[in-house]
Amino acid sequence: MKTCNFQNNPTLSLAANDGTTVFGYTSEVEELASRRGIHTRARQTPWGASGVVLDPSLTAFEMTRRAGFDFEIGYRPVYFGEAINQDGRRSDTGELVLVPNQRALVNERTGVWLSQMTDNYVAVQPREIMRFYHDLARTHNVRLEAAGVVDHGKVLWAYASTGKQYSVALGDKSELFLLFLTSTDGRYATRVYLTAIRFACLNVVGALGREGGLLASVRHNRKLDTKELKNTFASIESHAEANAEMMNRLASHPMPFSDAREYFRCLFCQRDDLGRIVEHPRLDKVVEDLMSRMRYGEGSEFPASQNTAYGALQAVIHRYDHGARRRSDSSRFSTIMFGEAAKAKTRALNLALEVIG
C-alpha cells in the first residue's frame, strides 16, 4: 500500500472442502446455532430495528396488520405564507400561496406529515408492498421473517431468509438474507438487497460485495413494477458466490497483529496535509478496542478469523453493529445498513481487499 506499511505475506491455501461456497438450508443454520447457543435472526427483528417478527404462515392481510403496514399514503397541496394557523389553515391576517409542482405526503391513519416531494413522486402504498413481499416469499422459496415501519411511515422495510448459507474456511458460516426497503421521504428508492449475517457474532455484512448487495432499485417516479423487481432474483446465486469467494480470499490471507494494528490505524486515522497519520489518544483507544475484538471477540475462535484479514474486517463490522450506541432503533437500523456505519464497513472491506492485493 502507498500510505500504510503492511508486510507482503504469502496467501495460504485452504482445503477445497471448506474454502469453496457451500449452500445449505435454514434448518441446518438453526441446528448449528442451537449447538453454539446462538439465537438466529428468525425470532428477532434484525439489526436492532423496530419492527415485528412475522409467522410465514400468515396471510398477506394478516402480515399487513401485524407489521403496521395497514395505512395509506395520502397527498396534500403545499402552501406558503406569512401568517398560518397551527392547524395549517389560512389566518385572517395572512395570505397563502400554492406552491407549484409540490405536494406533501401524509400518513392518512395518523395524519403525520412525512415529506414534501414534487408532483412526479409516486409513493409505494404500504399494503401494496406487503402484498408483493408475501407473494415473493411464496413464489421464490424465501421465508419472510420480519418487517417494520420507521418514523411513522417514512421508511418501510422487510427481510426474508433465502435458506442459503456459505462457509468461510473451517465452519465459519453466514446465512443469506434479502432486505426489502422503500421510503416516502425520498431517502431510498424501492430496493432489494442481498446481505449476510454471520452465525458466530450476528455481524451484518451490509456491503455484500463491491456493489453493496443491491439486486434491484426502482425509483419513485412511476408506479411500482413488481415484475421488474422479481426478475432480479436470478442474480442471487452469482452475488452470493462472489461474496463467498471474496470472504474466503480474506480468510486465506494471514494478517499478524502488527499488520492488523496498522490496518485499523489506516482505517480510522486522520491525516495532515502531507498525508501523515495524526497521532491522537482517541485513535489509540479505537485501535486497542478493535485489537481486542479481533483477539477475543465473538467468532475469533474460528480459524478463518485467527490472524487473518477476514478476522480484522469482522472486528470492524462488530464494532459498528454491536459496539456503538444509537439514539433510537430507527437510527441504529439506518446507520448500520445505509448510513455512516455502512459506509465505514464498505471502506473497511475495500481497504482489506487492497491489503491482500
Short mmCIF file of C-alpha atoms in Angstrom, two decimals:
data_model
loop_
_atom_site.label_atom_id
_atom_site.label_comp_id
_atom_site.label_asym_id
_atom_site.label_seq_id
_atom_site.Cartn_x
_atom_site.Cartn_y
_atom_site.Cartn_z
CA MET A 1 0.00 0.00 0.00
CA LYS A 2 1.13 3.57 -0.61
CA THR A 3 0.20 5.08 2.75
CA CYS A 4 0.38 2.18 5.21
CA ASN A 5 3.11 -0.32 5.96
CA PHE A 6 1.92 -3.91 5.63
CA GLN A 7 4.09 -6.96 5.30
CA ASN A 8 3.82 -8.75 1.99
CA ASN A 9 2.67 -12.08 3.37
CA PRO A 10 2.07 -15.03 1.05
CA THR A 11 -1.51 -16.26 0.66
CA LEU A 12 -2.29 -19.55 2.34
CA SER A 13 -4.29 -22.22 0.57
CA LEU A 14 -7.41 -23.65 2.19
CA ALA A 15 -8.87 -27.09 1.89
CA ALA A 16 -11.27 -27.18 -1.00
CA ASN A 17 -13.97 -28.68 1.20
CA ASP A 18 -14.15 -25.55 3.34
CA GLY A 19 -12.70 -22.90 1.09
CA THR A 20 -15.43 -23.00 -1.51
CA THR A 21 -19.01 -21.80 -1.48
CA VAL A 22 -21.28 -24.15 0.42
CA PHE A 23 -25.04 -23.62 0.43
CA GLY A 24 -27.41 -25.27 2.87
CA TYR A 25 -30.87 -24.85 4.32
CA THR A 26 -32.21 -22.83 7.21
CA SER A 27 -32.80 -25.94 9.32
CA GLU A 28 -29.06 -26.57 9.24
CA VAL A 29 -28.47 -22.96 10.26
CA GLU A 30 -30.74 -23.26 13.28
CA GLU A 31 -29.22 -26.60 14.30
CA LEU A 32 -25.71 -25.16 14.29
CA ALA A 33 -26.84 -22.02 16.10
CA SER A 34 -28.55 -24.15 18.74
CA ARG A 35 -25.38 -26.15 19.36
CA ARG A 36 -23.38 -22.94 19.77
CA GLY A 37 -26.04 -21.25 21.90
CA ILE A 38 -26.62 -18.57 19.29
CA HIS A 39 -30.04 -17.03 18.69
CA THR A 40 -30.73 -16.88 14.98
CA ARG A 41 -32.42 -13.92 13.37
CA ALA A 42 -35.56 -15.96 12.69
CA ARG A 43 -37.06 -14.99 16.06
CA GLN A 44 -36.00 -11.40 16.39
CA THR A 45 -36.02 -8.25 14.31
CA PRO A 46 -32.71 -7.62 12.56
CA TRP A 47 -30.07 -5.02 13.37
CA GLY A 48 -31.92 -3.69 16.38
CA ALA A 49 -34.62 -2.24 14.14
CA SER A 50 -38.09 -1.52 15.41
CA GLY A 51 -40.47 -3.96 13.80
CA VAL A 52 -42.10 -7.32 14.37
CA VAL A 53 -41.30 -10.94 13.70
CA LEU A 54 -43.68 -12.49 11.16
CA ASP A 55 -45.02 -16.02 11.10
CA PRO A 56 -44.54 -17.24 7.49
CA SER A 57 -47.93 -18.97 7.67
CA LEU A 58 -49.80 -15.64 7.96
CA THR A 59 -51.78 -14.30 5.02
CA ALA A 60 -50.74 -11.06 3.32
CA PHE A 61 -53.62 -9.27 5.08
CA GLU A 62 -52.54 -10.59 8.48
CA MET A 63 -48.91 -9.64 7.85
CA THR A 64 -50.01 -6.16 6.81
CA ARG A 65 -51.79 -5.61 10.12
CA ARG A 66 -49.10 -7.29 12.22
CA ALA A 67 -46.28 -5.20 10.72
CA GLY A 68 -48.21 -1.91 10.85
CA PHE A 69 -48.46 -1.59 7.07
CA ASP A 70 -52.24 -1.06 7.24
CA PHE A 71 -52.34 2.62 6.31
CA GLU A 72 -52.45 4.75 3.17
CA ILE A 73 -50.03 7.40 1.97
CA GLY A 74 -52.04 10.49 1.05
CA TYR A 75 -51.16 13.67 -0.82
CA ARG A 76 -51.85 17.29 0.15
CA PRO A 77 -51.17 20.58 -1.67
CA VAL A 78 -48.36 22.73 -0.27
CA TYR A 79 -48.82 26.42 0.55
CA PHE A 80 -46.63 29.15 1.95
CA GLY A 81 -47.45 32.43 3.63
CA GLU A 82 -46.52 34.81 6.41
CA ALA A 83 -49.37 34.00 8.78
CA ILE A 84 -50.68 30.46 9.08
CA ASN A 85 -52.64 28.96 11.94
CA GLN A 86 -51.26 25.93 13.77
CA ASP A 87 -53.77 23.69 12.01
CA GLY A 88 -52.36 24.77 8.63
CA ARG A 89 -55.33 26.92 7.56
CA ARG A 90 -55.02 30.47 6.35
CA SER A 91 -55.37 33.08 9.06
CA ASP A 92 -57.32 36.31 8.77
CA THR A 93 -54.12 38.36 8.56
CA GLY A 94 -52.14 36.36 6.02
CA GLU A 95 -52.42 35.05 2.51
CA LEU A 96 -51.46 31.53 1.47
CA VAL A 97 -49.91 30.91 -1.92
CA LEU A 98 -49.99 27.49 -3.55
CA VAL A 99 -46.52 26.07 -4.20
CA PRO A 100 -46.49 24.75 -7.80
CA ASN A 101 -45.33 21.21 -8.59
CA GLN A 102 -45.09 20.29 -4.90
CA ARG A 103 -47.19 18.17 -2.59
CA ALA A 104 -47.00 16.85 0.93
CA LEU A 105 -47.13 13.14 1.75
CA VAL A 106 -49.02 12.21 4.91
CA ASN A 107 -49.87 9.10 6.86
CA GLU A 108 -53.65 9.00 6.43
CA ARG A 109 -54.18 6.90 9.56
CA THR A 110 -52.33 9.24 11.93
CA GLY A 111 -52.28 12.48 9.97
CA VAL A 112 -48.50 12.71 10.41
CA TRP A 113 -46.66 14.72 7.76
CA LEU A 114 -43.98 12.55 6.12
CA SER A 115 -42.32 14.65 3.44
CA GLN A 116 -42.65 17.25 0.72
CA MET A 117 -41.99 15.99 -2.80
CA THR A 118 -42.54 17.01 -6.40
CA ASP A 119 -45.70 16.10 -8.27
CA ASN A 120 -44.00 13.24 -10.11
CA TYR A 121 -43.07 11.42 -6.89
CA VAL A 122 -45.11 8.21 -6.63
CA ALA A 123 -45.22 6.71 -3.15
CA VAL A 124 -45.42 2.94 -2.75
CA GLN A 125 -48.51 2.14 -0.71
CA PRO A 126 -47.68 0.00 2.38
CA ARG A 127 -50.41 -2.56 1.69
CA GLU A 128 -49.21 -2.91 -1.90
CA ILE A 129 -45.59 -3.51 -0.93
CA MET A 130 -46.55 -6.06 1.73
CA ARG A 131 -48.63 -8.00 -0.79
CA PHE A 132 -45.59 -8.01 -3.08
CA TYR A 133 -43.31 -9.28 -0.28
CA HIS A 134 -45.80 -12.00 0.62
CA ASP A 135 -46.22 -13.11 -2.99
CA LEU A 136 -42.45 -13.07 -3.49
CA ALA A 137 -41.92 -15.34 -0.50
CA ARG A 138 -44.44 -17.87 -1.83
CA THR A 139 -43.12 -17.93 -5.41
CA HIS A 140 -39.35 -17.71 -4.81
CA ASN A 141 -38.93 -20.08 -1.89
CA VAL A 142 -37.82 -17.49 0.65
CA ARG A 143 -39.16 -17.02 4.18
CA LEU A 144 -40.45 -13.59 5.14
CA GLU A 145 -39.37 -13.21 8.74
CA ALA A 146 -39.73 -9.61 9.92
CA ALA A 147 -40.99 -6.21 8.84
CA GLY A 148 -41.33 -2.75 10.27
CA VAL A 149 -42.24 0.91 9.85
CA VAL A 150 -39.73 3.64 10.72
CA ASP A 151 -40.56 7.26 11.61
CA HIS A 152 -44.36 6.96 11.27
CA GLY A 153 -44.11 5.63 7.71
CA LYS A 154 -41.10 7.42 6.25
CA VAL A 155 -39.33 4.08 5.78
CA LEU A 156 -40.85 0.63 5.25
CA TRP A 157 -38.70 -2.49 5.43
CA ALA A 158 -38.93 -6.26 5.50
CA TYR A 159 -36.43 -9.06 5.40
CA ALA A 160 -36.52 -12.69 4.37
CA SER A 161 -34.24 -15.67 4.72
CA THR A 162 -33.15 -17.30 1.48
CA GLY A 163 -32.44 -20.52 3.38
CA LYS A 164 -28.91 -20.46 1.96
CA GLN A 165 -25.57 -20.14 3.64
CA TYR A 166 -21.93 -20.03 2.71
CA SER A 167 -18.90 -21.27 4.60
CA VAL A 168 -15.62 -19.44 5.14
CA ALA A 169 -12.72 -21.77 5.98
CA LEU A 170 -13.39 -24.30 8.74
CA GLY A 171 -17.08 -23.95 9.57
CA ASP A 172 -17.37 -20.17 9.88
CA LYS A 173 -20.78 -19.76 8.29
CA SER A 174 -23.05 -16.92 7.26
CA GLU A 175 -26.69 -17.06 6.18
CA LEU A 176 -28.01 -15.04 3.26
CA PHE A 177 -30.96 -12.68 3.66
CA LEU A 178 -32.96 -10.38 1.43
CA LEU A 179 -33.66 -6.87 2.68
CA PHE A 180 -36.62 -5.07 1.12
CA LEU A 181 -36.73 -1.31 1.53
CA THR A 182 -38.73 1.69 0.39
CA SER A 183 -39.36 5.20 1.70
CA THR A 184 -41.86 8.02 1.43
CA ASP A 185 -39.44 10.88 2.08
CA GLY A 186 -37.05 10.50 -0.84
CA ARG A 187 -34.44 8.73 1.26
CA TYR A 188 -34.49 5.46 -0.68
CA ALA A 189 -35.86 4.12 -3.90
CA THR A 190 -37.72 0.82 -3.67
CA ARG A 191 -34.79 -1.57 -3.30
CA VAL A 192 -33.93 -5.21 -2.76
CA TYR A 193 -30.58 -6.06 -1.17
CA LEU A 194 -28.79 -9.32 -0.56
CA THR A 195 -26.93 -9.33 2.74
CA ALA A 196 -25.40 -11.85 5.12
CA ILE A 197 -25.48 -12.48 8.84
CA ARG A 198 -22.57 -14.32 10.40
CA PHE A 199 -23.61 -17.06 12.83
CA ALA A 200 -20.75 -16.60 15.26
CA CYS A 201 -21.46 -12.98 16.18
CA LEU A 202 -24.52 -11.89 14.18
CA ASN A 203 -22.40 -9.40 12.25
CA VAL A 204 -24.26 -7.90 9.31
CA VAL A 205 -22.20 -7.58 6.16
CA GLY A 206 -24.09 -4.58 4.90
CA ALA A 207 -21.85 -4.31 1.86
CA LEU A 208 -22.29 -7.75 0.39
CA GLY A 209 -19.72 -7.47 -2.35
CA ARG A 210 -18.43 -4.35 -4.05
CA GLU A 211 -21.87 -3.49 -5.40
CA GLY A 212 -23.28 -3.29 -1.89
CA GLY A 213 -25.52 -6.28 -2.46
CA LEU A 214 -28.07 -4.26 -4.41
CA LEU A 215 -30.22 -6.57 -6.53
CA ALA A 216 -32.86 -4.12 -7.71
CA SER A 217 -33.80 -0.46 -7.44
CA VAL A 218 -36.98 1.22 -8.72
CA ARG A 219 -37.23 5.00 -8.44
CA HIS A 220 -40.38 6.73 -7.22
CA ASN A 221 -41.13 8.49 -10.50
CA ARG A 222 -43.51 5.79 -11.71
CA LYS A 223 -45.84 3.11 -10.40
CA LEU A 224 -44.05 0.15 -8.87
CA ASP A 225 -43.41 -2.62 -11.38
CA THR A 226 -43.18 -5.78 -9.28
CA LYS A 227 -42.20 -7.88 -12.31
CA GLU A 228 -39.08 -5.79 -12.70
CA LEU A 229 -38.11 -6.50 -9.10
CA LYS A 230 -38.80 -10.21 -9.42
CA ASN A 231 -36.59 -10.54 -12.49
CA THR A 232 -33.54 -9.58 -10.46
CA PHE A 233 -33.69 -12.69 -8.31
CA ALA A 234 -31.92 -14.69 -10.97
CA SER A 235 -28.70 -12.96 -9.85
CA ILE A 236 -28.86 -14.07 -6.21
CA GLU A 237 -26.63 -17.10 -6.80
CA SER A 238 -23.92 -15.13 -8.60
CA HIS A 239 -23.92 -12.39 -5.93
CA ALA A 240 -23.70 -14.97 -3.16
CA GLU A 241 -20.89 -16.90 -4.81
CA ALA A 242 -18.90 -13.73 -5.49
CA ASN A 243 -19.21 -12.69 -1.85
CA ALA A 244 -18.23 -16.13 -0.55
CA GLU A 245 -15.17 -16.13 -2.81
CA MET A 246 -14.18 -12.67 -1.60
CA MET A 247 -14.54 -13.59 2.08
CA ASN A 248 -12.52 -16.76 1.57
CA ARG A 249 -9.76 -14.71 -0.05
CA LEU A 250 -9.65 -12.51 3.05
CA ALA A 251 -9.67 -15.56 5.33
CA SER A 252 -6.76 -17.10 3.44
CA HIS A 253 -4.56 -14.02 3.82
CA PRO A 254 -2.53 -14.02 7.06
CA MET A 255 -2.52 -10.76 8.98
CA PRO A 256 -0.32 -10.76 12.10
CA PHE A 257 -1.36 -8.45 14.92
CA SER A 258 1.25 -5.88 13.88
CA ASP A 259 -0.31 -5.68 10.43
CA ALA A 260 -3.84 -5.68 11.86
CA ARG A 261 -2.91 -2.73 14.08
CA GLU A 262 -1.64 -0.82 11.05
CA TYR A 263 -4.80 -1.71 9.11
CA PHE A 264 -7.01 -0.33 11.91
CA ARG A 265 -4.86 2.82 12.17
CA CYS A 266 -5.12 3.46 8.43
CA LEU A 267 -8.87 2.93 8.54
CA PHE A 268 -9.67 5.25 11.45
CA CYS A 269 -6.90 7.84 11.39
CA GLN A 270 -6.87 11.46 10.33
CA ARG A 271 -4.02 12.74 8.18
CA ASP A 272 -2.19 16.04 7.88
CA ASP A 273 -1.55 17.94 4.65
CA LEU A 274 1.45 15.69 3.91
CA GLY A 275 -0.59 12.51 4.28
CA ARG A 276 0.94 11.54 7.62
CA ILE A 277 -1.18 9.95 10.35
CA VAL A 278 -2.13 12.43 13.08
CA GLU A 279 -1.45 10.74 16.40
CA HIS A 280 -4.27 11.12 18.91
CA PRO A 281 -5.27 9.27 22.10
CA ARG A 282 -8.70 8.56 20.61
CA LEU A 283 -7.10 6.75 17.67
CA ASP A 284 -5.11 4.59 20.07
CA LYS A 285 -8.28 3.79 22.02
CA VAL A 286 -10.19 2.76 18.87
CA VAL A 287 -7.30 0.60 17.65
CA GLU A 288 -7.00 -1.17 21.02
CA ASP A 289 -10.74 -1.84 21.03
CA LEU A 290 -10.52 -3.40 17.56
CA MET A 291 -7.47 -5.45 18.51
CA SER A 292 -9.41 -6.81 21.49
CA ARG A 293 -12.37 -7.73 19.28
CA MET A 294 -10.05 -9.45 16.82
CA ARG A 295 -8.32 -11.45 19.58
CA TYR A 296 -11.21 -12.27 21.90
CA GLY A 297 -14.46 -11.23 20.25
CA GLU A 298 -17.32 -13.47 19.20
CA GLY A 299 -16.19 -15.65 16.32
CA SER A 300 -12.48 -15.08 16.93
CA GLU A 301 -12.09 -18.79 17.76
CA PHE A 302 -12.67 -19.77 14.14
CA PRO A 303 -9.52 -20.43 12.06
CA ALA A 304 -10.86 -18.06 9.41
CA SER A 305 -10.59 -15.18 11.92
CA GLN A 306 -7.29 -16.00 13.60
CA ASN A 307 -4.62 -13.59 12.38
CA THR A 308 -6.30 -13.05 9.01
CA ALA A 309 -7.62 -10.11 7.01
CA TYR A 310 -11.08 -11.64 7.41
CA GLY A 311 -10.75 -11.53 11.19
CA ALA A 312 -9.69 -7.88 11.08
CA LEU A 313 -12.66 -6.99 8.89
CA GLN A 314 -15.08 -8.81 11.18
CA ALA A 315 -13.69 -6.88 14.16
CA VAL A 316 -14.55 -3.61 12.41
CA ILE A 317 -18.05 -4.83 11.48
CA HIS A 318 -18.66 -5.99 15.05
CA ARG A 319 -17.69 -2.58 16.44
CA TYR A 320 -20.20 -0.81 14.21
CA ASP A 321 -23.01 -3.36 14.55
CA HIS A 322 -22.81 -4.05 18.28
CA GLY A 323 -20.47 -1.57 19.94
CA ALA A 324 -21.92 1.84 19.14
CA ARG A 325 -24.85 3.41 20.96
CA ARG A 326 -27.66 4.84 18.85
CA ARG A 327 -30.29 7.45 19.60
CA SER A 328 -33.12 5.15 18.57
CA ASP A 329 -33.97 1.89 16.84
CA SER A 330 -34.58 3.71 13.57
CA SER A 331 -31.23 5.47 13.86
CA ARG A 332 -29.49 2.16 14.50
CA PHE A 333 -31.20 0.50 11.53
CA SER A 334 -30.38 3.33 9.14
CA THR A 335 -26.76 3.80 10.10
CA ILE A 336 -25.89 0.08 10.15
CA MET A 337 -27.44 -0.64 6.78
CA PHE A 338 -27.14 2.62 4.83
CA GLY A 339 -25.65 5.36 6.97
CA GLU A 340 -22.20 6.16 8.32
CA ALA A 341 -21.67 2.68 9.76
CA ALA A 342 -22.48 1.07 6.41
CA LYS A 343 -20.07 3.41 4.62
CA ALA A 344 -17.37 2.66 7.17
CA LYS A 345 -17.86 -1.09 6.73
CA THR A 346 -17.54 -0.64 2.98
CA ARG A 347 -14.31 1.31 3.45
CA ALA A 348 -13.04 -1.45 5.72
CA LEU A 349 -13.85 -4.08 3.10
CA ASN A 350 -12.18 -2.12 0.29
CA LEU A 351 -9.06 -1.49 2.38
CA ALA A 352 -8.87 -5.18 3.32
CA LEU A 353 -9.08 -6.16 -0.35
CA GLU A 354 -6.39 -3.59 -1.13
CA VAL A 355 -4.17 -5.08 1.55
CA ILE A 356 -4.36 -8.60 0.15
CA GLY A 357 -3.80 -7.35 -3.40
#
